[in-house]
């Protein structure tokens, strides 16, 4: 037993005079230091290689006047966004916040104030426009389902499923107050004056999804028609205070986003599909 215990004790080498030598203990600290040195040397080698591409200088130090002019001429869109960033930074940091006791400020509501007053004074016109808008929603739905069931192209349908599921999650997570002056109608979709999520607009997003699919199939006239009807739909939703401007803007972005995600989903399924012919999956991928 004593031999086992003594074997666990650290043994120090001694010099000829009997004094112990200062030996670094063999533990993991030296290994950690070696790994850190390896990482630092690898990272420094990586950055040194990158810098050698620019003559040992950082990229921006090699810029000349003609480079700046080239960017301004051929990449003017990012330049505009850069100026927009600076402008809205100034707006944001100097803006007076809307107090919690006041209704939200909405540019779309200000722009469509005359339309709002017109629809408020003529309920029958409001009901007529709501019914026409419901017909347009039916057109979107019919086209999206048609592309899957009849044409065997599920991308638009998958996109709509993604979009409405995400809309339900976000709409329930943050339930915005109904805008002041909301002009409801029993003919509006969803029919019957039922409750609905404000964020984001499924009307707008569904129209964008259908329009993108039409463009993929070179149905240019149908796509332009849907885009025009979508603009009129957005104006009516603002005029009736059925959606905030941000709901409509995010609806447009959501249409593009979920169409892209549906396309990536299709590509992933095709890459994993078996090479045997004569078999089709449930979504005809």
PDB file of N, CA, C and O in Angstrom, residues 206-243:
ATOM      1  N   UNK A 206     -49.456  36.245 -50.365  1.00  0.00           N
ATOM      2  CA  UNK A 206     -49.987  35.240 -51.286  1.00  0.00           C
ATOM      3  C   UNK A 206     -49.982  35.714 -52.721  1.00  0.00           C
ATOM      4  O   UNK A 206     -49.691  34.937 -53.647  1.00  0.00           O
ATOM      5  N   UNK A 207     -50.277  36.988 -52.927  1.00  0.00           N
ATOM      6  CA  UNK A 207     -50.244  37.535 -54.282  1.00  0.00           C
ATOM      7  C   UNK A 207     -48.834  37.539 -54.842  1.00  0.00           C
ATOM      8  O   UNK A 207     -48.620  37.242 -56.026  1.00  0.00           O
ATOM      9  N   UNK A 208     -47.847  37.869 -54.002  1.00  0.00           N
ATOM     10  CA  UNK A 208     -46.449  37.857 -54.455  1.00  0.00           C
ATOM     11  C   UNK A 208     -46.016  36.445 -54.827  1.00  0.00           C
ATOM     12  O   UNK A 208     -45.335  36.234 -55.843  1.00  0.00           O
ATOM     13  N   UNK A 209     -46.401  35.466 -54.033  1.00  0.00           N
ATOM     14  CA  UNK A 209     -46.040  34.071 -54.330  1.00  0.00           C
ATOM     15  C   UNK A 209     -46.615  33.643 -55.673  1.00  0.00           C
ATOM     16  O   UNK A 209     -45.925  33.017 -56.493  1.00  0.00           O
ATOM     17  N   UNK A 210     -47.880  33.971 -55.919  1.00  0.00           N
ATOM     18  CA  UNK A 210     -48.495  33.609 -57.199  1.00  0.00           C
ATOM     19  C   UNK A 210     -47.810  34.341 -58.353  1.00  0.00           C
ATOM     20  O   UNK A 210     -47.555  33.752 -59.412  1.00  0.00           O
ATOM     21  N   UNK A 211     -47.493  35.626 -58.163  1.00  0.00           N
ATOM     22  CA  UNK A 211     -46.861  36.400 -59.230  1.00  0.00           C
ATOM     23  C   UNK A 211     -45.480  35.864 -59.572  1.00  0.00           C
ATOM     24  O   UNK A 211     -45.102  35.802 -60.746  1.00  0.00           O
ATOM     25  N   UNK A 212     -44.710  35.472 -58.568  1.00  0.00           N
ATOM     26  CA  UNK A 212     -43.381  34.918 -58.825  1.00  0.00           C
ATOM     27  C   UNK A 212     -43.468  33.616 -59.616  1.00  0.00           C
ATOM     28  O   UNK A 212     -42.645  33.359 -60.501  1.00  0.00           O
ATOM     29  N   UNK A 213     -44.440  32.795 -59.291  1.00  0.00           N
ATOM     30  CA  UNK A 213     -44.604  31.549 -60.041  1.00  0.00           C
ATOM     31  C   UNK A 213     -44.997  31.835 -61.486  1.00  0.00           C
ATOM     32  O   UNK A 213     -44.533  31.159 -62.409  1.00  0.00           O
ATOM     33  N   UNK A 214     -45.843  32.816 -61.689  1.00  0.00           N
ATOM     34  CA  UNK A 214     -46.230  33.186 -63.055  1.00  0.00           C
ATOM     35  C   UNK A 214     -45.023  33.641 -63.854  1.00  0.00           C
ATOM     36  O   UNK A 214     -44.892  33.309 -65.044  1.00  0.00           O
ATOM     37  N   UNK A 215     -44.148  34.375 -63.235  1.00  0.00           N
ATOM     38  CA  UNK A 215     -42.938  34.821 -63.934  1.00  0.00           C
ATOM     39  C   UNK A 215     -42.024  33.647 -64.275  1.00  0.00           C
ATOM     40  O   UNK A 215     -41.380  33.644 -65.324  1.00  0.00           O
ATOM     41  N   UNK A 216     -41.932  32.679 -63.385  1.00  0.00           N
ATOM     42  CA  UNK A 216     -41.116  31.503 -63.700  1.00  0.00           C
ATOM     43  C   UNK A 216     -41.650  30.757 -64.916  1.00  0.00           C
ATOM     44  O   UNK A 216     -40.890  30.187 -65.692  1.00  0.00           O
ATOM     45  N   UNK A 217     -42.962  30.791 -65.086  1.00  0.00           N
ATOM     46  CA  UNK A 217     -43.586  30.111 -66.218  1.00  0.00           C
ATOM     47  C   UNK A 217     -43.790  31.036 -67.418  1.00  0.00           C
ATOM     48  O   UNK A 217     -44.465  30.684 -68.378  1.00  0.00           O
ATOM     49  N   UNK A 218     -43.205  32.249 -67.354  1.00  0.00           N
ATOM     50  CA  UNK A 218     -43.282  33.236 -68.435  1.00  0.00           C
ATOM     51  C   UNK A 218     -44.723  33.659 -68.727  1.00  0.00           C
ATOM     52  O   UNK A 218     -45.051  33.995 -69.855  1.00  0.00           O
ATOM     53  N   UNK A 219     -45.533  33.686 -67.703  1.00  0.00           N
ATOM     54  CA  UNK A 219     -46.905  34.193 -67.821  1.00  0.00           C
ATOM     55  C   UNK A 219     -46.896  35.663 -67.426  1.00  0.00           C
ATOM     56  O   UNK A 219     -47.430  36.068 -66.396  1.00  0.00           O
ATOM     57  N   UNK A 220     -46.287  36.444 -68.280  1.00  0.00           N
ATOM     58  CA  UNK A 220     -45.985  37.830 -67.937  1.00  0.00           C
ATOM     59  C   UNK A 220     -47.240  38.664 -67.736  1.00  0.00           C
ATOM     60  O   UNK A 220     -47.309  39.479 -66.796  1.00  0.00           O
ATOM     61  N   UNK A 221     -48.238  38.511 -68.586  1.00  0.00           N
ATOM     62  CA  UNK A 221     -49.455  39.321 -68.469  1.00  0.00           C
ATOM     63  C   UNK A 221     -50.194  39.013 -67.175  1.00  0.00           C
ATOM     64  O   UNK A 221     -50.679  39.916 -66.484  1.00  0.00           O
ATOM     65  N   UNK A 222     -50.278  37.737 -66.832  1.00  0.00           N
ATOM     66  CA  UNK A 222     -50.931  37.367 -65.574  1.00  0.00           C
ATOM     67  C   UNK A 222     -50.168  37.935 -64.383  1.00  0.00           C
ATOM     68  O   UNK A 222     -50.776  38.434 -63.421  1.00  0.00           O
ATOM     69  N   UNK A 223     -48.844  37.876 -64.440  1.00  0.00           N
ATOM     70  CA  UNK A 223     -48.036  38.390 -63.339  1.00  0.00           C
ATOM     71  C   UNK A 223     -48.226  39.895 -63.167  1.00  0.00           C
ATOM     72  O   UNK A 223     -48.381  40.387 -62.033  1.00  0.00           O
ATOM     73  N   UNK A 224     -48.227  40.609 -64.276  1.00  0.00           N
ATOM     74  CA  UNK A 224     -48.419  42.064 -64.177  1.00  0.00           C
ATOM     75  C   UNK A 224     -49.814  42.393 -63.672  1.00  0.00           C
ATOM     76  O   UNK A 224     -49.998  43.359 -62.911  1.00  0.00           O
ATOM     77  N   UNK A 225     -50.804  41.605 -64.070  1.00  0.00           N
ATOM     78  CA  UNK A 225     -52.162  41.826 -63.579  1.00  0.00           C
ATOM     79  C   UNK A 225     -52.243  41.608 -62.073  1.00  0.00           C
ATOM     80  O   UNK A 225     -52.853  42.405 -61.344  1.00  0.00           O
ATOM     81  N   UNK A 226     -51.617  40.542 -61.605  1.00  0.00           N
ATOM     82  CA  UNK A 226     -51.627  40.269 -60.172  1.00  0.00           C
ATOM     83  C   UNK A 226     -50.883  41.359 -59.400  1.00  0.00           C
ATOM     84  O   UNK A 226     -51.303  41.736 -58.291  1.00  0.00           O
ATOM     85  N   UNK A 227     -49.788  41.855 -59.958  1.00  0.00           N
ATOM     86  CA  UNK A 227     -49.048  42.921 -59.282  1.00  0.00           C
ATOM     87  C   UNK A 227     -49.891  44.190 -59.169  1.00  0.00           C
ATOM     88  O   UNK A 227     -49.891  44.859 -58.121  1.00  0.00           O
ATOM     89  N   UNK A 228     -50.599  44.534 -60.247  1.00  0.00           N
ATOM     90  CA  UNK A 228     -51.442  45.726 -60.220  1.00  0.00           C
ATOM     91  C   UNK A 228     -52.574  45.560 -59.210  1.00  0.00           C
ATOM     92  O   UNK A 228     -52.875  46.489 -58.430  1.00  0.00           O
ATOM     93  N   UNK A 229     -53.195  44.393 -59.196  1.00  0.00           N
ATOM     94  CA  UNK A 229     -54.273  44.144 -58.232  1.00  0.00           C
ATOM     95  C   UNK A 229     -53.733  44.140 -56.805  1.00  0.00           C
ATOM     96  O   UNK A 229     -54.436  44.542 -55.866  1.00  0.00           O
ATOM     97  N   UNK A 230     -52.500  43.699 -56.648  1.00  0.00           N
ATOM     98  CA  UNK A 230     -51.900  43.695 -55.311  1.00  0.00           C
ATOM     99  C   UNK A 230     -51.681  45.113 -54.807  1.00  0.00           C
ATOM    100  O   UNK A 230     -51.867  45.400 -53.613  1.00  0.00           O
ATOM    101  N   UNK A 231     -51.279  46.019 -55.687  1.00  0.00           N
ATOM    102  CA  UNK A 231     -51.115  47.423 -55.298  1.00  0.00           C
ATOM    103  C   UNK A 231     -52.461  48.022 -54.887  1.00  0.00           C
ATOM    104  O   UNK A 231     -52.562  48.716 -53.854  1.00  0.00           O
ATOM    105  N   UNK A 232     -53.503  47.760 -55.684  1.00  0.00           N
ATOM    106  CA  UNK A 232     -54.833  48.256 -55.328  1.00  0.00           C
ATOM    107  C   UNK A 232     -55.317  47.654 -54.015  1.00  0.00           C
ATOM    108  O   UNK A 232     -55.957  48.331 -53.199  1.00  0.00           O
ATOM    109  N   UNK A 233     -55.007  46.392 -53.814  1.00  0.00           N
ATOM    110  CA  UNK A 233     -55.370  45.725 -52.564  1.00  0.00           C
ATOM    111  C   UNK A 233     -54.681  46.384 -51.375  1.00  0.00           C
ATOM    112  O   UNK A 233     -55.302  46.622 -50.334  1.00  0.00           O
ATOM    113  N   UNK A 234     -53.403  46.710 -51.532  1.00  0.00           N
ATOM    114  CA  UNK A 234     -52.665  47.358 -50.447  1.00  0.00           C
ATOM    115  C   UNK A 234     -53.247  48.734 -50.128  1.00  0.00           C
ATOM    116  O   UNK A 234     -53.372  49.108 -48.953  1.00  0.00           O
ATOM    117  N   UNK A 235     -53.610  49.484 -51.164  1.00  0.00           N
ATOM    118  CA  UNK A 235     -54.221  50.799 -50.938  1.00  0.00           C
ATOM    119  C   UNK A 235     -55.547  50.662 -50.196  1.00  0.00           C
ATOM    120  O   UNK A 235     -55.853  51.449 -49.291  1.00  0.00           O
ATOM    121  N   UNK A 236     -56.350  49.661 -50.563  1.00  0.00           N
ATOM    122  CA  UNK A 236     -57.634  49.465 -49.872  1.00  0.00           C
ATOM    123  C   UNK A 236     -57.418  49.065 -48.420  1.00  0.00           C
ATOM    124  O   UNK A 236     -58.124  49.552 -47.522  1.00  0.00           O
ATOM    125  N   UNK A 237     -56.433  48.193 -48.160  1.00  0.00           N
ATOM    126  CA  UNK A 237     -56.174  47.771 -46.784  1.00  0.00           C
ATOM    127  C   UNK A 237     -55.703  48.937 -45.922  1.00  0.00           C
ATOM    128  O   UNK A 237     -56.045  49.023 -44.734  1.00  0.00           O
ATOM    129  N   UNK A 238     -54.920  49.841 -46.512  1.00  0.00           N
ATOM    130  CA  UNK A 238     -54.519  51.031 -45.766  1.00  0.00           C
ATOM    131  C   UNK A 238     -55.701  51.971 -45.568  1.00  0.00           C
ATOM    132  O   UNK A 238     -55.867  52.558 -44.488  1.00  0.00           O
ATOM    133  N   UNK A 239     -56.511  52.126 -46.608  1.00  0.00           N
ATOM    134  CA  UNK A 239     -57.657  53.024 -46.517  1.00  0.00           C
ATOM    135  C   UNK A 239     -58.685  52.559 -45.503  1.00  0.00           C
ATOM    136  O   UNK A 239     -59.324  53.378 -44.825  1.00  0.00           O
ATOM    137  N   UNK A 240     -58.871  51.259 -45.352  1.00  0.00           N
ATOM    138  CA  UNK A 240     -59.813  50.727 -44.368  1.00  0.00           C
ATOM    139  C   UNK A 240     -59.166  50.518 -43.010  1.00  0.00           C
ATOM    140  O   UNK A 240     -59.827  50.075 -42.072  1.00  0.00           O
ATOM    141  N   UNK A 241     -57.874  50.818 -42.909  1.00  0.00           N
ATOM    142  CA  UNK A 241     -57.102  50.597 -41.684  1.00  0.00           C
ATOM    143  C   UNK A 241     -57.104  49.116 -41.304  1.00  0.00           C
ATOM    144  O   UNK A 241     -57.055  48.762 -40.118  1.00  0.00           O
ATOM    145  N   UNK A 242     -57.108  48.262 -42.324  1.00  0.00           N
ATOM    146  CA  UNK A 242     -57.084  46.825 -42.086  1.00  0.00           C
ATOM    147  C   UNK A 242     -55.695  46.280 -41.827  1.00  0.00           C
ATOM    148  O   UNK A 242     -55.553  45.160 -41.332  1.00  0.00           O
ATOM    149  N   UNK A 243     -54.683  47.050 -42.196  1.00  0.00           N
ATOM    150  CA  UNK A 243     -53.295  46.659 -41.946  1.00  0.00           C
ATOM    151  C   UNK A 243     -52.457  47.917 -41.784  1.00  0.00           C
ATOM    152  O   UNK A 243     -52.759  48.961 -42.381  1.00  0.00           O
TER     153      UNK A 243
END
